[in-house]
PDB file of C-alpha atoms in Angstrom:
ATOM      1  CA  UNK A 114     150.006 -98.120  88.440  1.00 81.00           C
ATOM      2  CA  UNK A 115     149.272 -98.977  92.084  1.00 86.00           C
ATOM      3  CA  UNK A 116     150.973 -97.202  94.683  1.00 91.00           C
ATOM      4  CA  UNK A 117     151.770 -97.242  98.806  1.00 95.00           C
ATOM      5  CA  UNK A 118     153.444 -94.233 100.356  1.00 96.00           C
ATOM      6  CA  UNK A 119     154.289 -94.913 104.049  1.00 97.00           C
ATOM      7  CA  UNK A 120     154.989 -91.755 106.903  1.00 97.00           C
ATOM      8  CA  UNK A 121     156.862 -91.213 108.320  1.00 97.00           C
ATOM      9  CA  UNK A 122     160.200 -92.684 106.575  1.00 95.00           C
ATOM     10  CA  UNK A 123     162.155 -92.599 109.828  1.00 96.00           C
ATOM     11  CA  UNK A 124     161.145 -92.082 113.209  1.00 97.00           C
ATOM     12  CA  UNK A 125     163.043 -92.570 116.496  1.00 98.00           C
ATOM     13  CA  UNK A 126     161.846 -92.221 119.993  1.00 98.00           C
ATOM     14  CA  UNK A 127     162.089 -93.371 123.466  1.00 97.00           C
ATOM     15  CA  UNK A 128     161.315 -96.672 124.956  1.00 98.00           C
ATOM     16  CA  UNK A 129     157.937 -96.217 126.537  1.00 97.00           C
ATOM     17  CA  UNK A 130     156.681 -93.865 123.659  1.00 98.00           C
ATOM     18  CA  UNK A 131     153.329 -94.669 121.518  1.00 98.00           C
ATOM     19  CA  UNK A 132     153.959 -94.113 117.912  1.00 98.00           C
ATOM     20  CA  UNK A 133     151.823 -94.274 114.773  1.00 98.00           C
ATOM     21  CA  UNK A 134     152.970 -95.463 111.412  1.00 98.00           C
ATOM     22  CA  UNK A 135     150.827 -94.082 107.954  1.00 98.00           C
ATOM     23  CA  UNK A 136     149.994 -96.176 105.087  1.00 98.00           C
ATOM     24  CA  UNK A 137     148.041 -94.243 101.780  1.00 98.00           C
ATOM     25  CA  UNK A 138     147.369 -95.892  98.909  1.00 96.00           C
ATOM     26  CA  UNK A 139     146.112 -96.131  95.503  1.00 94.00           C
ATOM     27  CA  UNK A 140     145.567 -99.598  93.914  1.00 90.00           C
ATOM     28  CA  UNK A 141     143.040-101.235  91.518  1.00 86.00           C
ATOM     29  CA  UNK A 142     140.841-103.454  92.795  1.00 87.00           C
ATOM     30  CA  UNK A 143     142.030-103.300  96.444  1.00 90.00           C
ATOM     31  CA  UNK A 144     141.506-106.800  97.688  1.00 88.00           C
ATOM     32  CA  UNK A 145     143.291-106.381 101.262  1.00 90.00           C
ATOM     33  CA  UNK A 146     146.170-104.213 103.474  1.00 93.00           C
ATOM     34  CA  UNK A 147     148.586-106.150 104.995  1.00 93.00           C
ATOM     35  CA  UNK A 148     151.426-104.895 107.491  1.00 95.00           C
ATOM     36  CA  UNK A 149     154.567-106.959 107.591  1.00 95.00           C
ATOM     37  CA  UNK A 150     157.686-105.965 110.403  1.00 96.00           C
ATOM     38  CA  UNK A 151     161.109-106.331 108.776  1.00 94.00           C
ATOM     39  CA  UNK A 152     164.430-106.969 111.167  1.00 92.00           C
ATOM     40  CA  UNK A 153     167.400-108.013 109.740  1.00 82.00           C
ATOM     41  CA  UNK A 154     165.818-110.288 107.476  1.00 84.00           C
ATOM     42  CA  UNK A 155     163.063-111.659 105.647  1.00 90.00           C
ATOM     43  CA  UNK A 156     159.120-109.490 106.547  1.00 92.00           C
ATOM     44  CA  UNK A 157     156.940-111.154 109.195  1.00 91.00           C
ATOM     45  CA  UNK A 158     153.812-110.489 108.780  1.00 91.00           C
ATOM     46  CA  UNK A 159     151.485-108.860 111.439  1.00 94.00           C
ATOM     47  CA  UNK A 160     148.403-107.892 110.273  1.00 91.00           C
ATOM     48  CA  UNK A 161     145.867-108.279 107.110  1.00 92.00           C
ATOM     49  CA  UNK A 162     142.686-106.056 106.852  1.00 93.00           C
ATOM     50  CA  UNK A 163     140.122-105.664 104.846  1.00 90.00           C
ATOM     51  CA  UNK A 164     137.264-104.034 105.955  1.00 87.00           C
ATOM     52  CA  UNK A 165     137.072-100.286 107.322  1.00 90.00           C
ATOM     53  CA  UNK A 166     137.203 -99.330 110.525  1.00 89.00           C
ATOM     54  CA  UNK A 167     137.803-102.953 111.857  1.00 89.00           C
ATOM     55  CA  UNK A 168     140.692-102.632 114.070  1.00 92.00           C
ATOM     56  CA  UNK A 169     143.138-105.692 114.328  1.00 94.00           C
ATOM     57  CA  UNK A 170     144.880-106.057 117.575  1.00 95.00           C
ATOM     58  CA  UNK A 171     147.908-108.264 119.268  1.00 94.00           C
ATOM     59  CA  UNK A 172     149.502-107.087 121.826  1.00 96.00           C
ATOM     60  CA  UNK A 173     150.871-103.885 121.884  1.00 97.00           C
ATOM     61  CA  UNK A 174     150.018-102.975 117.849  1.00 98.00           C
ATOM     62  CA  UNK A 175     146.714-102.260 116.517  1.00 97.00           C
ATOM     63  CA  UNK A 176     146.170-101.118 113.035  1.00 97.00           C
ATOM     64  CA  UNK A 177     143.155-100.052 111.047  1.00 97.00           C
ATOM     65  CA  UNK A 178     142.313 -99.630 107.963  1.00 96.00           C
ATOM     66  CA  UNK A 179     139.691 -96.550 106.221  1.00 95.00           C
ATOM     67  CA  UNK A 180     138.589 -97.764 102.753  1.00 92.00           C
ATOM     68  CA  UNK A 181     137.020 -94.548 101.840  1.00 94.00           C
ATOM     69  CA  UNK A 182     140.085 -92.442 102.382  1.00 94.00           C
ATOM     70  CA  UNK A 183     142.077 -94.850 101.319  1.00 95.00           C
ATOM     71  CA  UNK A 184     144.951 -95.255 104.014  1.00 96.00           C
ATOM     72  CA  UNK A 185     145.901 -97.703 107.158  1.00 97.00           C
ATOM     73  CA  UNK A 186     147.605 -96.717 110.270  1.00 98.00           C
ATOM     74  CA  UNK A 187     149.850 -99.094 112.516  1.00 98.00           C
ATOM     75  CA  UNK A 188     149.598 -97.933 116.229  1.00 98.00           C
ATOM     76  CA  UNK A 189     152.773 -99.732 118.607  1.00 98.00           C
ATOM     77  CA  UNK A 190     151.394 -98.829 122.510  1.00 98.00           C
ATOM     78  CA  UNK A 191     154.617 -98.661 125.159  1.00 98.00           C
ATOM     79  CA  UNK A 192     157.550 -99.213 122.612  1.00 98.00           C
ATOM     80  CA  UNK A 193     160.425-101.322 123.444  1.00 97.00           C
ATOM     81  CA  UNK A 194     163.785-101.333 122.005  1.00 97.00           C
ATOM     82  CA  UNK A 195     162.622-105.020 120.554  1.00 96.00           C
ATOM     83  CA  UNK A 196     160.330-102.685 118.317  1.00 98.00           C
ATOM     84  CA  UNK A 197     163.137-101.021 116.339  1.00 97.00           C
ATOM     85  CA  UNK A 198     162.621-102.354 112.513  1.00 97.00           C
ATOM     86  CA  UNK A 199     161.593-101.233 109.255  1.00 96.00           C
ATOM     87  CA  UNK A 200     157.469-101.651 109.590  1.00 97.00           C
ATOM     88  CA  UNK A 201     156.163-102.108 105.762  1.00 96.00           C
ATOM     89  CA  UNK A 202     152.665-101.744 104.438  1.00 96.00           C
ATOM     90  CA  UNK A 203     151.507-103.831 101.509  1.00 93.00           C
ATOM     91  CA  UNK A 204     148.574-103.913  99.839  1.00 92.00           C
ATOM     92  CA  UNK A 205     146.816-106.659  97.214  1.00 88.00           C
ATOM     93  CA  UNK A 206     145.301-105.652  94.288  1.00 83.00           C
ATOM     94  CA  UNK A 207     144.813-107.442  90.623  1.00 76.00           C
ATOM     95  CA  UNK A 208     147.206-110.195  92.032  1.00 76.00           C
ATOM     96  CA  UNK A 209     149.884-108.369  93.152  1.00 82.00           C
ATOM     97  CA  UNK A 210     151.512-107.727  96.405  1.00 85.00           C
ATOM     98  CA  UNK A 211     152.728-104.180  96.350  1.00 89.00           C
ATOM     99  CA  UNK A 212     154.762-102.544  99.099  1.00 92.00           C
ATOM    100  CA  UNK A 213     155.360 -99.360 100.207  1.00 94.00           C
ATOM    101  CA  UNK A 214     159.127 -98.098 101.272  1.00 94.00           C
ATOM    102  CA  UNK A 215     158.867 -98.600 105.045  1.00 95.00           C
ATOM    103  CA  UNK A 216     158.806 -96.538 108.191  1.00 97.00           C
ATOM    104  CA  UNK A 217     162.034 -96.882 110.413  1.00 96.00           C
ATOM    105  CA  UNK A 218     161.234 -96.992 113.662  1.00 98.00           C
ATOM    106  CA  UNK A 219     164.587 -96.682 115.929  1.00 97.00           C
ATOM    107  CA  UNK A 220     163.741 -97.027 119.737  1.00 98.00           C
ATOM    108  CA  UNK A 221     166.335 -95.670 122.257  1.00 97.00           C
ATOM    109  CA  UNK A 222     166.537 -97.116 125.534  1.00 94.00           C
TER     110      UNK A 222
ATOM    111  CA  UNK B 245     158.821-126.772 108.733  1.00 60.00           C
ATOM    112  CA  UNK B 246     161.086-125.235 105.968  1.00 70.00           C
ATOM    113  CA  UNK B 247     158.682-122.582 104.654  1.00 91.00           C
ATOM    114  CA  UNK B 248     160.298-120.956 102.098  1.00 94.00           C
ATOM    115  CA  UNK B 249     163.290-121.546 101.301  1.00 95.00           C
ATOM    116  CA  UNK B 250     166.361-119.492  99.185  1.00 96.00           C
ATOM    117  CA  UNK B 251     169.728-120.769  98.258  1.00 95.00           C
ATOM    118  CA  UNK B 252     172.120-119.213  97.929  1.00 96.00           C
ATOM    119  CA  UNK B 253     171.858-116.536 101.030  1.00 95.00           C
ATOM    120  CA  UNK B 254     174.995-114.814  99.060  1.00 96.00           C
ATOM    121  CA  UNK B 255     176.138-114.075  95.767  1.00 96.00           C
ATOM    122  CA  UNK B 256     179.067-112.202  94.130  1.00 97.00           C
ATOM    123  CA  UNK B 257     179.295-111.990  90.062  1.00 97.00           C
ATOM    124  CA  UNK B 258     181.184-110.331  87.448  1.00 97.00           C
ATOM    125  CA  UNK B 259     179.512-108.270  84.987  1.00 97.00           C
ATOM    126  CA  UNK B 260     178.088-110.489  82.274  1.00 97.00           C
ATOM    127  CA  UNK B 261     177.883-113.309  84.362  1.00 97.00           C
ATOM    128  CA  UNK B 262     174.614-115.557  84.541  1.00 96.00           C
ATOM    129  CA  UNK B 263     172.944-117.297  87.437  1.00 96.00           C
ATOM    130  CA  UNK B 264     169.938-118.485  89.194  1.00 97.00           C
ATOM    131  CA  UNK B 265     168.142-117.819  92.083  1.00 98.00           C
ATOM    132  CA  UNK B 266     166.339-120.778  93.533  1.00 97.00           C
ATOM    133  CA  UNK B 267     163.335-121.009  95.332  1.00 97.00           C
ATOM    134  CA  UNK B 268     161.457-123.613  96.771  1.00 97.00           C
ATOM    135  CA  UNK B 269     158.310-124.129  99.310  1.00 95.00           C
ATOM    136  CA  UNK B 270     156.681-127.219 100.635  1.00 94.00           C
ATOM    137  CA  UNK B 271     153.675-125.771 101.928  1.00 91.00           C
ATOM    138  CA  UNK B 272     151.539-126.108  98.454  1.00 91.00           C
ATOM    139  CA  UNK B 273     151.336-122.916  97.444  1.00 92.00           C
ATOM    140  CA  UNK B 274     149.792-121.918  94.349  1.00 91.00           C
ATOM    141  CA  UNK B 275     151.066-118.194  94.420  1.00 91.00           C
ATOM    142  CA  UNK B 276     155.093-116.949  94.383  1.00 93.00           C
ATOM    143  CA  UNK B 277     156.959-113.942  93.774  1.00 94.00           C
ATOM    144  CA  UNK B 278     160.322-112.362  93.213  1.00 96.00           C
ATOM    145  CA  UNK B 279     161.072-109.119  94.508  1.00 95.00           C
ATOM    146  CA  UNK B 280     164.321-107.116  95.364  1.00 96.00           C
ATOM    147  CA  UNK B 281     164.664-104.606  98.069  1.00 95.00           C
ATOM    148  CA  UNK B 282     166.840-101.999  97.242  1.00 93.00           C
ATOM    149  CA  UNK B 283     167.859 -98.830 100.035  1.00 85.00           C
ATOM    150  CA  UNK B 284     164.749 -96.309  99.999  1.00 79.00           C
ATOM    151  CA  UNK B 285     162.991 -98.361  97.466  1.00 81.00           C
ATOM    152  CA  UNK B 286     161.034-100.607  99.660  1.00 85.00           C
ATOM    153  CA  UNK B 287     159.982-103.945  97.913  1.00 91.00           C
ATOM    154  CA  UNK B 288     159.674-104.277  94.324  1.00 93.00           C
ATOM    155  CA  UNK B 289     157.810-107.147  92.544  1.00 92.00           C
ATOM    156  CA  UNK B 290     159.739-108.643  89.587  1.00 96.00           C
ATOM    157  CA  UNK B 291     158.389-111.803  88.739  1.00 95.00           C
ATOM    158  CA  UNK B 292     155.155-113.871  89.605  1.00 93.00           C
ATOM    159  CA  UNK B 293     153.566-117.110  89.123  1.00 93.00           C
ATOM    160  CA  UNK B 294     149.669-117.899  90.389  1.00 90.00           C
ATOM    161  CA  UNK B 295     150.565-121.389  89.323  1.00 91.00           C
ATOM    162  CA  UNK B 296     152.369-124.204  87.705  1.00 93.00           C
ATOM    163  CA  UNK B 297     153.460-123.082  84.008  1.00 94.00           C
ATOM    164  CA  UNK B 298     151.664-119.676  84.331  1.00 94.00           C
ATOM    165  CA  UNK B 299     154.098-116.514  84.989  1.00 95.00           C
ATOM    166  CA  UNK B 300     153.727-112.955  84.321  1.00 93.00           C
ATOM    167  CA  UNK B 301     155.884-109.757  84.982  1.00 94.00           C
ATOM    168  CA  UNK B 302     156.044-107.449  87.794  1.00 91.00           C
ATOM    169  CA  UNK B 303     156.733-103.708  88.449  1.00 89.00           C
ATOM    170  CA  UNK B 304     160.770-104.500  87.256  1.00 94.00           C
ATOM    171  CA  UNK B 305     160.789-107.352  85.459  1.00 96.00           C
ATOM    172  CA  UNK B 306     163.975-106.550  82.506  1.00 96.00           C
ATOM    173  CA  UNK B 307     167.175-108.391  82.980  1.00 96.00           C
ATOM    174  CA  UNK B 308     165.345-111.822  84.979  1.00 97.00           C
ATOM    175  CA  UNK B 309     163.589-114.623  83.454  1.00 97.00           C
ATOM    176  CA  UNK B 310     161.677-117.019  85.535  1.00 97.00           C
ATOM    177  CA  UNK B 311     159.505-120.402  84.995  1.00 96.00           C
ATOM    178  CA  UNK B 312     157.483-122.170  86.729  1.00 97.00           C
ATOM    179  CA  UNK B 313     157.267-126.074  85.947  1.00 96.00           C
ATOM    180  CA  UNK B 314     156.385-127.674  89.384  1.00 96.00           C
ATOM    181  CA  UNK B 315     153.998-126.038  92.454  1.00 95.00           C
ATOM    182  CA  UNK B 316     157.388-126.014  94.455  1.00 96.00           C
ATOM    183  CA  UNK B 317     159.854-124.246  92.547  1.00 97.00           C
ATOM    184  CA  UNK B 318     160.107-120.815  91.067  1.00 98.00           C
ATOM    185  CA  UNK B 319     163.698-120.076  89.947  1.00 98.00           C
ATOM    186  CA  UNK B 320     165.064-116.483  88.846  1.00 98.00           C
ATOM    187  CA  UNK B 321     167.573-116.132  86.288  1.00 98.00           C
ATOM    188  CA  UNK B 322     169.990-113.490  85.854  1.00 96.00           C
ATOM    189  CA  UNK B 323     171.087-114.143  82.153  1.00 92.00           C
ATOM    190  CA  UNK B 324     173.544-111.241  82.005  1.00 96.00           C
ATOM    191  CA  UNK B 325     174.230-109.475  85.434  1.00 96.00           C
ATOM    192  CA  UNK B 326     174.808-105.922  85.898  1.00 97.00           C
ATOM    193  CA  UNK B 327     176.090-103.458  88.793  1.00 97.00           C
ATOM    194  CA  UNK B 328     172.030-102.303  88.574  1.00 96.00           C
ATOM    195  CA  UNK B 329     171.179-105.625  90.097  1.00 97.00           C
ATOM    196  CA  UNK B 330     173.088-105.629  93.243  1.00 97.00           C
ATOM    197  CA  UNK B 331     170.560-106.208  95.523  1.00 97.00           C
ATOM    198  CA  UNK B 332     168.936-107.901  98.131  1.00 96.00           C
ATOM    199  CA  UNK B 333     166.408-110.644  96.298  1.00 97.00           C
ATOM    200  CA  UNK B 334     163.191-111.803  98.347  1.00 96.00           C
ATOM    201  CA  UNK B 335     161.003-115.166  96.935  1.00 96.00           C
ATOM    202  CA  UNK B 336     157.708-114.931  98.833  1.00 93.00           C
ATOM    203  CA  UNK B 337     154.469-117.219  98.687  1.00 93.00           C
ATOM    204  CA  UNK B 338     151.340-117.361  99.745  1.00 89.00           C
ATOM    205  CA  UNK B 339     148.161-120.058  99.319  1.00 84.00           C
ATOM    206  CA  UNK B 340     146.495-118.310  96.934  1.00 74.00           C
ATOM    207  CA  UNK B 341     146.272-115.059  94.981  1.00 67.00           C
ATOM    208  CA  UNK B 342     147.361-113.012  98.180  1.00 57.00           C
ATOM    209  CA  UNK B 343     144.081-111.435  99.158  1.00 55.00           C
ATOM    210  CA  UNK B 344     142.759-113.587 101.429  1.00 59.00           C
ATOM    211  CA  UNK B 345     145.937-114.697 103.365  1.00 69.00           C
ATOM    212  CA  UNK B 346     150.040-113.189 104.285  1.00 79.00           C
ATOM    213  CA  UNK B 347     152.639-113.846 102.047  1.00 84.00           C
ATOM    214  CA  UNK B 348     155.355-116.035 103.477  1.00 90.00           C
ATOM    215  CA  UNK B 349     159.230-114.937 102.603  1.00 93.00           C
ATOM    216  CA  UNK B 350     162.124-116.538 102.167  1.00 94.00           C
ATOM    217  CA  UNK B 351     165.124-115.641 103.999  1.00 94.00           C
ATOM    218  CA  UNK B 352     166.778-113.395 100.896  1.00 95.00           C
ATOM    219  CA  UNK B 353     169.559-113.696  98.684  1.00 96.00           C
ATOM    220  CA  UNK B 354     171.849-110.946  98.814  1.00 96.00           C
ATOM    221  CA  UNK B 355     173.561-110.348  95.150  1.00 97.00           C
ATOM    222  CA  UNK B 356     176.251-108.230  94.676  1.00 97.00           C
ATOM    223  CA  UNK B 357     177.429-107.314  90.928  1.00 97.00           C
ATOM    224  CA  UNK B 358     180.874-105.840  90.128  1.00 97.00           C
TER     225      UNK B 358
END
């Protein structure tokens, strides 16, 4: 059965602050990663990788992705309160879109 | 530019009751999903189609039926409700078999059982 544990589950800290959000996984015939940023409603997605050690950037996120050990982390540079949302990791394997339970990042002003 | 698109956003039933989710997306998609989100459970796949007629099951798949007779569509069907699936309900799709590109999501249908 594939499987996506994110770290930390929660996670608060001041505006300004660089966090990093942890994505392990084990899943047959990994075909991609993708992060997704959930607010009140429906995911957006942010980034897709696929190949290690390629890092995907925009803006003030970056994430990365090490097929060998088999995890992805999401990097958010100078947080802002407009940050604060459940951040979940996905990943694609044997046609199926399977998520991890989400990190929730609260930023205080 | 709907996207994807979920009706209704709420839902109240009785125990016992039956009903369907509806799902639609005019962007030509071959690939959709069901999934519910449930506190400290993150997303879980129920249903999924790759294409017109073809469906297969997900990680939860007992108590929902779903079909899949036109590209646009992909309906979920709660034939006998239960407190168990009070959640919040997520249709997604995506172009293809979602390895090459995101999957888009509908704004969610929250169901509430009682």
């Amino acid at each position: 059965e594939d499987k996506v544990v994110q770290s930390p589950l929660s996670l608060v800290v001041h505006e300004g602050d660089t966090v990093t959000l942890n994505c392990s996984y084990e899943v047959t015939n990994f075909r991609s990663l993708l992060w997704y940023k959930q607010e009140k409603k429906a995911p957006t997605f942010l980034f897709m990788l696929t190949s290690s050690g390629i890092e995907k950037k925009s803006g003030r996120l970056s994430s990365i992705l090490d097929k060998k050990e088999l995890f992805s982390i999401l990097n958010i540079t100078a947080t802002q309160t407009g940050d604060s949302a459940v951040y979940l990791c996905a990943v694609v394997g044997n046609e199926k879109l399977t998520f991890g339970t989400g990190t929730r990042l609260t930023i205080i002003p | 530019n709907a996207g994807v698109t979920q009706t209704p956003k709420f839902q109240v039933l009785k125990t016992g009751q039956s009903m369907t989710l509806q799902c639609a997306q005019d962007m030509n998609h071959e690939y959709m999903s069901w999934y519910r989100q449930d506190p400290g459970m993150g997303l879980r796949l129920i249903h999924y189609s790759v294409g017109a007629g073809i469906t297969d099951q997900g990680e939860v798949p007992n108590g929902y039926n779903v079909s899949r007779s036109t590209t646009e569509d992909f309906p979920l069907r709660l034939l006998s409700a239960a407190p168990s699936q009070t959640s919040v309900y997520f249709c997604a799709s995506s172009y293809s078999i979602p390895m090459n590109t995101e999957a888009f999501f509908g704004q969610g249908t929250r169901l509430t059982v009682v």
